[in-house]
Tab-separated table of C-alpha atoms in Angstrom:
chain	number	residue	atom	x	y	z
Z	1	MET	CA	95.180	127.978	118.874
Z	2	LYS	CA	95.240	125.029	121.269
Z	3	VAL	CA	95.771	121.892	119.155
Z	4	LEU	CA	95.889	118.174	119.961
Z	5	VAL	CA	97.876	116.047	117.503
Z	6	THR	CA	97.219	112.313	117.811
Z	7	GLY	CA	100.097	110.250	116.482
Z	8	GLY	CA	102.210	113.385	116.715
Z	9	ALA	CA	105.406	111.518	117.630
Z	10	GLY	CA	105.287	109.804	114.247
Z	11	PHE	CA	107.032	110.970	111.147
Z	12	ILE	CA	104.341	113.267	109.676
Z	13	GLY	CA	103.438	114.449	113.163
Z	14	SER	CA	107.006	115.505	113.862
Z	15	HIS	CA	106.947	117.793	110.809
Z	16	LEU	CA	103.514	119.154	111.750
Z	17	VAL	CA	104.365	119.863	115.398
Z	18	ARG	CA	107.369	121.931	114.316
Z	19	GLN	CA	105.208	124.060	112.028
Z	20	LEU	CA	102.434	124.472	114.601
Z	21	LEU	CA	104.864	125.590	117.306
Z	22	ALA	CA	106.644	127.953	114.903
Z	23	ALA	CA	103.276	129.611	114.214
Z	24	GLY	CA	102.711	130.208	117.936
Z	25	ASN	CA	100.175	127.464	118.647
Z	26	GLU	CA	99.860	125.551	121.922
Z	27	VAL	CA	100.454	121.892	121.018
Z	28	THR	CA	99.745	118.632	122.841
Z	29	VAL	CA	100.811	115.311	121.330
Z	30	LEU	CA	98.961	112.062	122.123
Z	31	ASP	CA	100.869	108.955	121.023
Z	32	ASN	CA	101.337	105.369	122.189
Z	33	VAL	CA	104.873	105.492	120.663
Z	34	SER	CA	104.442	102.010	119.155
Z	35	THR	CA	105.903	103.389	115.933
Z	36	GLY	CA	106.587	106.999	116.937
Z	37	ASP	CA	109.431	108.412	119.005
Z	38	TRP	CA	109.322	111.260	121.520
Z	39	GLY	CA	112.848	112.060	120.360
Z	40	HIS	CA	111.388	113.200	117.026
Z	41	LEU	CA	109.694	116.152	118.702
Z	42	PRO	CA	111.103	119.583	119.483
Z	43	ALA	CA	110.830	121.183	122.911
Z	44	GLY	CA	107.685	123.138	123.639
Z	45	CYS	CA	104.861	120.617	123.258
Z	46	GLU	CA	103.046	118.639	125.940
Z	47	GLU	CA	103.304	114.837	125.613
Z	48	TRP	CA	100.588	112.321	126.517
Z	49	GLU	CA	101.578	108.658	126.194
Z	50	MET	CA	98.159	107.106	125.578
Z	51	ASP	CA	96.444	104.820	123.066
Z	52	ILE	CA	93.490	106.066	121.017
Z	53	ARG	CA	91.789	102.687	121.518
Z	54	SER	CA	91.530	103.400	125.240
Z	55	GLN	CA	88.393	105.012	126.645
Z	56	GLU	CA	90.698	106.913	129.008
Z	57	ILE	CA	91.519	109.421	126.288
Z	58	ILE	CA	87.951	110.780	126.287
Z	59	PRO	CA	87.862	112.465	129.736
Z	60	ARG	CA	91.435	113.697	129.324
Z	61	ILE	CA	90.670	115.379	126.000
Z	62	MET	CA	87.411	116.759	127.386
Z	63	LYS	CA	89.233	118.320	130.332
Z	64	ALA	CA	91.877	119.976	128.123
Z	65	ARG	CA	89.338	121.808	125.902
Z	66	PHE	CA	91.207	121.929	122.599
Z	67	ASP	CA	90.305	124.276	119.757
Z	68	ALA	CA	91.130	121.605	117.180
Z	69	ILE	CA	92.297	118.009	116.884
Z	70	VAL	CA	94.578	116.745	114.125
Z	71	HIS	CA	94.061	112.986	113.992
Z	72	LEU	CA	97.144	111.275	112.552
Z	73	ALA	CA	97.321	108.188	114.802
Z	74	ALA	CA	96.660	105.089	112.705
Z	75	GLN	CA	97.723	101.674	111.539
Z	76	THR	CA	99.176	102.553	108.122
Z	77	MET	CA	100.508	99.293	106.670
Z	78	VAL	CA	98.564	97.672	103.832
Z	79	ASN	CA	100.107	94.239	104.467
Z	80	VAL	CA	99.216	94.352	108.181
Z	81	SER	CA	95.615	95.210	107.306
Z	82	ILE	CA	95.459	92.179	104.992
Z	83	ASP	CA	97.011	89.866	107.600
Z	84	ASP	CA	94.919	91.161	110.522
Z	85	PRO	CA	91.802	93.118	109.482
Z	86	ALA	CA	90.469	93.198	113.055
Z	87	PHE	CA	93.625	94.887	114.368
Z	88	ASP	CA	93.438	97.438	111.559
Z	89	ALA	CA	89.787	98.195	112.317
Z	90	MET	CA	90.421	98.529	116.058
Z	91	GLN	CA	93.154	101.086	115.421
Z	92	ASN	CA	91.668	103.012	112.543
Z	93	VAL	CA	87.916	102.837	113.123
Z	94	VAL	CA	87.317	102.189	116.835
Z	95	GLY	CA	90.259	104.365	117.870
Z	96	THR	CA	89.010	107.195	115.680
Z	97	VAL	CA	85.488	106.970	117.093
Z	98	ASN	CA	87.002	107.442	120.568
Z	99	VAL	CA	88.711	110.605	119.317
Z	100	LEU	CA	85.487	111.849	117.720
Z	101	GLU	CA	83.517	111.170	120.898
Z	102	ALA	CA	86.004	113.226	122.886
Z	103	ALA	CA	85.874	115.981	120.260
Z	104	ARG	CA	82.105	116.337	120.195
Z	105	LYS	CA	81.706	116.054	123.977
Z	106	SER	CA	84.262	118.806	124.561
Z	107	GLU	CA	82.954	120.996	121.707
Z	108	VAL	CA	86.217	120.978	119.758
Z	109	GLY	CA	86.056	123.457	116.878
Z	110	ARG	CA	87.123	121.004	114.194
Z	111	VAL	CA	88.829	117.684	113.518
Z	112	ILE	CA	91.428	117.321	110.770
Z	113	PHE	CA	91.641	113.695	109.640
Z	114	ALA	CA	94.568	112.047	107.858
Z	115	SER	CA	92.930	109.955	105.148
Z	116	THR	CA	94.576	108.289	102.179
Z	117	ALA	CA	94.792	107.841	98.431
Z	118	ALA	CA	94.448	104.097	99.129
Z	119	GLY	CA	90.697	104.637	99.354
Z	120	TYR	CA	90.493	105.131	95.596
Z	121	GLY	CA	91.910	101.734	94.694
Z	122	ASP	CA	93.243	100.943	91.229
Z	123	VAL	CA	91.654	103.629	89.057
Z	124	ALA	CA	91.356	103.407	85.264
Z	125	GLU	CA	94.039	105.362	83.422
Z	126	THR	CA	91.339	107.536	81.840
Z	127	GLU	CA	90.393	108.731	85.350
Z	128	LEU	CA	93.899	109.975	86.256
Z	129	PRO	CA	94.754	112.253	87.982
Z	130	ILE	CA	92.193	111.233	90.593
Z	131	LYS	CA	89.710	113.842	91.797
Z	132	GLU	CA	87.943	113.751	95.167
Z	133	GLN	CA	84.650	112.831	93.462
Z	134	GLN	CA	86.116	109.556	92.150
Z	135	ALA	CA	84.297	106.408	93.293
Z	136	LEU	CA	85.998	104.843	96.310
Z	137	GLN	CA	87.094	101.235	95.725
Z	138	PRO	CA	89.763	100.374	98.307
Z	139	MET	CA	91.868	97.283	97.623
Z	140	SER	CA	92.955	96.727	101.225
Z	141	PHE	CA	91.373	96.800	104.675
Z	142	TYR	CA	93.627	99.772	105.431
Z	143	GLY	CA	92.047	101.782	102.603
Z	144	LEU	CA	88.602	100.563	103.664
Z	145	SER	CA	89.136	101.665	107.265
Z	146	LYS	CA	90.073	105.190	106.173
Z	147	VAL	CA	87.063	105.423	103.849
Z	148	THR	CA	84.847	104.226	106.710
Z	149	VAL	CA	86.146	106.983	108.978
Z	150	GLU	CA	85.345	109.600	106.333
Z	151	LYS	CA	81.733	108.412	106.528
Z	152	TYR	CA	81.847	108.680	110.328
Z	153	LEU	CA	83.079	112.262	110.014
Z	154	ALA	CA	80.179	113.177	107.730
Z	155	MET	CA	77.717	111.535	110.136
Z	156	TYR	CA	79.233	113.289	113.166
Z	157	LYS	CA	78.759	116.586	111.333
Z	158	GLU	CA	75.162	115.733	110.453
Z	159	VAL	CA	74.183	114.440	113.902
Z	160	PHE	CA	76.379	116.466	116.275
Z	161	GLY	CA	77.509	119.467	114.214
Z	162	LEU	CA	81.213	118.591	114.529
Z	163	ASP	CA	83.197	120.303	111.767
Z	164	TYR	CA	85.885	118.330	109.971
Z	165	VAL	CA	88.348	118.372	107.107
Z	166	ALA	CA	89.481	115.022	105.676
Z	167	LEU	CA	92.791	115.114	103.828
Z	168	ARG	CA	93.580	112.265	101.454
Z	169	PHE	CA	97.351	112.075	101.504
Z	170	ALA	CA	99.294	110.859	98.508
Z	171	ASN	CA	102.530	108.942	99.269
Z	172	VAL	CA	104.279	110.951	101.956
Z	173	TYR	CA	108.040	110.809	102.541
Z	174	GLY	CA	110.726	112.744	104.390
Z	175	GLU	CA	113.062	112.857	107.348
Z	176	ARG	CA	112.305	110.671	110.382
Z	177	GLN	CA	110.178	108.278	108.316
Z	178	GLY	CA	110.004	104.622	109.280
Z	179	ASP	CA	109.942	101.730	106.844
Z	180	THR	CA	106.185	101.221	107.112
Z	181	GLY	CA	103.155	102.990	105.705
Z	182	GLU	CA	102.310	104.116	102.191
Z	183	GLY	CA	105.397	106.213	101.519
Z	184	GLY	CA	107.713	103.802	103.316
Z	185	VAL	CA	109.238	102.737	100.004
Z	186	ILE	CA	111.238	105.983	99.904
Z	187	SER	CA	112.429	105.493	103.477
Z	188	ILE	CA	113.551	101.944	102.683
Z	189	PHE	CA	115.232	102.993	99.447
Z	190	ALA	CA	116.858	106.087	100.994
Z	191	LYS	CA	118.319	104.136	103.918
Z	192	ARG	CA	119.762	101.478	101.651
Z	193	VAL	CA	121.082	103.959	99.106
Z	194	ALA	CA	122.655	106.024	101.906
Z	195	ALA	CA	124.375	102.836	103.121
Z	196	GLY	CA	125.485	101.843	99.613
Z	197	LYS	CA	123.215	98.779	99.508
Z	198	GLY	CA	120.944	97.411	96.774
Z	199	ILE	CA	117.141	97.608	96.771
Z	200	THR	CA	114.225	95.331	95.842
Z	201	ILE	CA	111.223	96.539	93.844
Z	202	TYR	CA	108.060	94.401	93.982
Z	203	GLY	CA	106.730	94.309	90.431
Z	204	ASN	CA	108.417	95.677	87.310
Z	205	GLY	CA	109.078	99.147	88.725
Z	206	GLU	CA	106.619	100.842	86.396
Z	207	GLN	CA	103.996	101.167	89.143
Z	208	THR	CA	103.556	104.843	89.932
Z	209	ARG	CA	102.910	106.966	92.978
Z	210	ASP	CA	102.376	110.630	93.784
Z	211	PHE	CA	105.210	111.302	96.242
Z	212	ILE	CA	104.786	114.359	98.477
Z	213	TYR	CA	107.219	115.745	101.031
Z	214	ALA	CA	106.123	115.635	104.683
Z	215	GLY	CA	106.788	119.347	105.152
Z	216	ASP	CA	104.258	120.099	102.410
Z	217	ILE	CA	101.723	117.779	104.048
Z	218	ALA	CA	102.235	119.597	107.361
Z	219	ALA	CA	101.636	122.931	105.628
Z	220	GLY	CA	98.421	121.531	104.136
Z	221	ILE	CA	97.213	120.451	107.574
Z	222	CYS	CA	97.960	123.925	108.946
Z	223	ALA	CA	95.918	125.403	106.084
Z	224	ALA	CA	93.041	123.039	106.933
Z	225	LEU	CA	93.109	124.293	110.528
Z	226	GLU	CA	92.518	127.854	109.298
Z	227	THR	CA	90.199	127.431	106.311
Z	228	GLU	CA	86.520	128.358	106.278
Z	229	ASN	CA	85.950	125.620	103.683
Z	230	VAL	CA	85.278	122.845	106.184
Z	231	ASN	CA	83.207	119.646	106.074
Z	232	ALA	CA	84.937	118.567	102.907
Z	233	VAL	CA	87.528	116.129	101.587
Z	234	TYR	CA	90.720	117.300	99.876
Z	235	ASN	CA	93.596	115.554	98.120
Z	236	LEU	CA	97.016	116.618	99.395
Z	237	SER	CA	99.385	115.697	96.586
Z	238	THR	CA	101.791	117.035	93.984
Z	239	SER	CA	99.584	115.988	91.039
Z	240	THR	CA	102.747	114.407	89.590
Z	241	GLU	CA	103.103	110.703	88.775
Z	242	THR	CA	106.484	109.048	89.377
Z	243	SER	CA	107.368	105.401	88.739
Z	244	LEU	CA	109.596	103.482	91.129
Z	245	ASN	CA	112.151	103.118	88.343
Z	246	GLU	CA	112.164	106.913	87.935
Z	247	LEU	CA	112.533	107.253	91.697
Z	248	VAL	CA	115.672	105.111	91.619
Z	249	LYS	CA	117.099	107.222	88.774
Z	250	ILE	CA	116.619	110.437	90.788
Z	251	MET	CA	118.362	108.827	93.763
Z	252	GLU	CA	121.258	107.869	91.509
Z	253	ASP	CA	121.477	111.462	90.275
Z	254	ILE	CA	121.545	112.768	93.869
Z	255	THR	CA	124.160	110.329	95.170
Z	256	TRP	CA	126.218	109.982	91.974
Z	257	LYS	CA	126.101	106.219	92.551
Z	258	LYS	CA	124.574	103.349	90.590
Z	259	VAL	CA	121.864	101.579	92.602
Z	260	ASP	CA	121.702	97.773	92.411
Z	261	VAL	CA	118.023	96.919	91.795
Z	262	SER	CA	116.357	93.486	91.960
Z	263	TYR	CA	112.699	92.804	91.169
Z	264	GLY	CA	110.239	90.610	93.101
Z	265	ALA	CA	106.611	89.477	92.788
Z	266	VAL	CA	103.774	92.008	93.023
Z	267	ARG	CA	102.242	92.151	96.526
Z	268	THR	CA	98.536	91.715	97.352
Z	269	GLY	CA	96.719	95.029	97.730
Z	270	ASP	CA	99.324	97.112	95.903
Z	271	ILE	CA	97.906	99.728	93.523
Z	272	ARG	CA	99.387	99.888	90.006
Z	273	ARG	CA	99.096	103.616	89.290
Z	274	SER	CA	98.267	106.516	91.569
Z	275	VAL	CA	98.337	110.273	91.045
Z	276	LEU	CA	95.930	112.700	92.693
Z	277	ASP	CA	94.489	115.992	91.461
Z	278	ASN	CA	95.291	118.634	94.107
Z	279	SER	CA	93.430	121.549	92.472
Z	280	MET	CA	90.618	121.575	95.036
Z	281	ALA	CA	93.070	121.922	97.929
Z	282	VAL	CA	94.992	124.613	96.061
Z	283	GLN	CA	91.770	126.568	95.481
Z	284	ASN	CA	89.959	126.056	98.802
Z	285	LEU	CA	92.832	125.766	101.280
Z	286	GLY	CA	95.142	128.335	99.696
Z	287	TRP	CA	97.912	125.726	99.769
Z	288	LYS	CA	100.244	124.120	97.296
Z	289	PRO	CA	103.324	121.910	97.613
Z	290	GLN	CA	106.644	123.747	97.564
Z	291	THR	CA	109.209	120.927	97.568
Z	292	SER	CA	110.379	119.172	94.401
Z	293	LEU	CA	110.914	115.416	94.563
Z	294	LYS	CA	114.646	115.864	93.987
Z	295	LYS	CA	114.937	118.417	96.809
Z	296	GLY	CA	112.845	116.294	99.180
Z	297	LEU	CA	114.846	113.167	98.370
Z	298	LYS	CA	118.103	115.045	98.921
Z	299	ASN	CA	116.848	116.088	102.385
Z	300	THR	CA	115.703	112.536	103.153
Z	301	ILE	CA	118.857	110.750	101.986
Z	302	GLY	CA	120.968	113.331	103.838
Z	303	TYR	CA	119.001	112.668	107.018
Z	304	PHE	CA	119.510	108.897	106.810
Z	305	LYS	CA	123.202	109.296	106.034
Z	306	GLY	CA	123.557	111.216	109.288
Z	307	ALA	CA	121.231	108.993	111.332
C-alpha cells in the first residue's frame, strides 16, 4: 500500500512509520517539522517538508496518487488553542480541509484521522468509560477543532464518497515524545524523573487519564488502514483509568526512587476524569492494546535516560 502520513516526523508518526515500513508499505511523510524531527524516522520513507496549511500540498498529493492518507499533523496543545483559537483553527480545520481536498481530487482510498478524547469534555462519572456515542462537549478550542473535522469527514463521505476512519486517541505517550500535546504530561514527568528532578502536578493529582502507548496507537492506525468497517469513529484507548498520583507511584516503582511532587492550580480547559471504552475498536478493527502502563513507562523513561 502507498501511504502518506502527515505529521509523520512527530512522535506518534515515528512509531507508525516504523510499523508501516515493517509491513512492506511504501511510505511518504509530509511534515513542516515545527514540532517533529526528521531524525525520528528510519530509513526507507520519502520526506516532504511542507505545511498542510499551504495550497501547494494539493497538486503534490494529487500527483503522487496515494492509496491512503493518515492525517496526524495538528496543533495539539490545549493551552495554545485557548490563547490563540485562530491559529488552532488554521492548523486543525483549514489544514485538514486542504488534505481532504487533495484526497478526494486524487481518489485516495481512505483517510485515517487522528481525533481526540478531548472532544468529549468533562463527562459525568456515571457515563464512564466513555463510548463513541457520548455527546461531544469539548472544553477547549483544540477539542472543538477535532470535533469539527469529524463532521467534515462525514460530509466529505456524503458529498464526495471519500471513505474515512476517525480515531479518538486517549492520552498517548512513548519514546520520542515532546512536552506538548495531550499525553505530554508523561514526557515531562519521565524526563524529570530520568534526570532525578521533581515534578509539578496542576490540581490535586486525582485527575485521571487513559494512558496508551504510542506503539499500540500505531497498531490501531494500521488496523484502520485494513478494515472494511470504514466511515466510523473509534476510541483507541486502554479502557483503564489512571490518576496522576498513581502515575507517579508507578514511576517510583520503575526507578526505585522517590519523586518530589509539588501541586499547582488547575489549568483552564483541563478535564477532570477521562477513560474511554475501546470495545468498538476491539470488535470492528480486530485490534487491542498490548503494552501495560508499567512496560510503556519503562520504555519511555529508558529512552529519556539515554537521550
